[in-house]
mmCIF file of C-alpha atoms in Angstrom:
data_model
loop_
_atom_site.group_PDB
_atom_site.id
_atom_site.type_symbol
_atom_site.label_atom_id
_atom_site.label_comp_id
_atom_site.label_asym_id
_atom_site.label_seq_id
_atom_site.Cartn_x
_atom_site.Cartn_y
_atom_site.Cartn_z
ATOM 1 C CA UNK A 20 27.906 -6.780 -17.935
ATOM 2 C CA UNK A 21 26.574 -9.803 -19.782
ATOM 3 C CA UNK A 22 28.844 -10.675 -22.681
ATOM 4 C CA UNK A 23 27.427 -13.642 -23.682
ATOM 5 C CA UNK A 24 25.101 -15.193 -26.693
ATOM 6 C CA UNK A 25 21.625 -14.149 -26.998
ATOM 7 C CA UNK A 26 20.312 -17.779 -26.168
ATOM 8 C CA UNK A 27 22.596 -17.735 -23.005
ATOM 9 C CA UNK A 28 20.933 -14.373 -21.861
ATOM 10 C CA UNK A 29 17.565 -16.146 -22.283
ATOM 11 C CA UNK A 30 18.414 -19.173 -20.261
ATOM 12 C CA UNK A 31 19.719 -16.630 -17.507
ATOM 13 C CA UNK A 32 16.581 -14.859 -17.292
ATOM 14 C CA UNK A 33 14.669 -17.835 -17.166
ATOM 15 C CA UNK A 34 16.790 -18.796 -14.455
ATOM 16 C CA UNK A 35 16.085 -15.440 -12.619
ATOM 17 C CA UNK A 36 12.509 -15.190 -13.204
ATOM 18 C CA UNK A 37 11.964 -18.668 -11.685
ATOM 19 C CA UNK A 38 13.998 -17.643 -8.241
ATOM 20 C CA UNK A 39 12.108 -14.408 -8.151
ATOM 21 C CA UNK A 40 9.038 -16.629 -8.095
ATOM 22 C CA UNK A 41 10.488 -18.619 -5.683
ATOM 23 C CA UNK A 42 11.019 -15.289 -3.340
ATOM 24 C CA UNK A 43 7.555 -14.267 -4.291
ATOM 25 C CA UNK A 44 6.760 -17.728 -2.454
ATOM 26 C CA UNK A 45 8.554 -17.093 0.569
ATOM 27 C CA UNK A 46 6.867 -13.835 1.127
ATOM 28 C CA UNK A 47 3.568 -15.272 0.806
ATOM 29 C CA UNK A 48 4.277 -17.915 3.431
ATOM 30 C CA UNK A 49 5.912 -14.704 5.873
ATOM 31 C CA UNK A 50 2.744 -13.151 5.211
ATOM 32 C CA UNK A 51 0.503 -16.080 6.346
ATOM 33 C CA UNK A 52 2.054 -15.822 9.683
ATOM 34 C CA UNK A 53 0.218 -12.760 10.211
ATOM 35 C CA UNK A 54 2.552 -10.568 12.201
ATOM 36 C CA UNK A 55 2.045 -8.101 9.820
ATOM 37 C CA UNK A 56 2.297 -7.581 6.125
ATOM 38 C CA UNK A 57 5.841 -7.086 3.906
ATOM 39 C CA UNK A 58 5.311 -4.265 1.935
ATOM 40 C CA UNK A 59 6.705 -2.272 -0.983
ATOM 41 C CA UNK A 60 8.509 -4.368 -4.079
ATOM 42 C CA UNK A 61 11.898 -5.873 -4.857
ATOM 43 C CA UNK A 62 13.516 -5.415 -8.044
ATOM 44 C CA UNK A 63 15.470 -8.674 -9.446
ATOM 45 C CA UNK A 64 16.887 -9.727 -12.829
ATOM 46 C CA UNK A 65 13.692 -11.405 -13.230
ATOM 47 C CA UNK A 66 11.659 -9.199 -12.647
ATOM 48 C CA UNK A 67 9.731 -7.073 -10.208
ATOM 49 C CA UNK A 68 7.962 -8.844 -6.981
ATOM 50 C CA UNK A 69 5.394 -6.829 -5.625
ATOM 51 C CA UNK A 70 2.526 -7.632 -3.860
ATOM 52 C CA UNK A 71 -1.109 -7.940 -5.657
ATOM 53 C CA UNK A 72 -4.303 -8.639 -4.238
ATOM 54 C CA UNK A 73 -3.946 -12.687 -4.227
ATOM 55 C CA UNK A 74 -0.538 -12.347 -2.501
ATOM 56 C CA UNK A 75 3.404 -11.625 -4.512
ATOM 57 C CA UNK A 76 3.684 -11.722 -8.026
ATOM 58 C CA UNK A 77 6.523 -11.313 -10.365
ATOM 59 C CA UNK A 78 6.111 -8.952 -13.344
ATOM 60 C CA UNK A 79 8.563 -7.713 -16.096
ATOM 61 C CA UNK A 80 9.958 -4.661 -15.728
#
C-alpha cells in the first residue's frame, strides 16, 4: 500500500501511465506483424490498456 504524499502519488501515477503507453505501442508493433491480433485488455496502475479502432490505447480506470 502506498504511504507517501499526494504529490508523490501523482508523480508515480504519471510514471505508470507513461509505462502503460509504451506497452500499448509494443502491442501495436506486435499486431502490425500480421500474425494474429492481440486480444483482451491489460489492467495496470497507469490505466487500462485496451484495443481500439486505431490500435491500443490507455484509458483511465
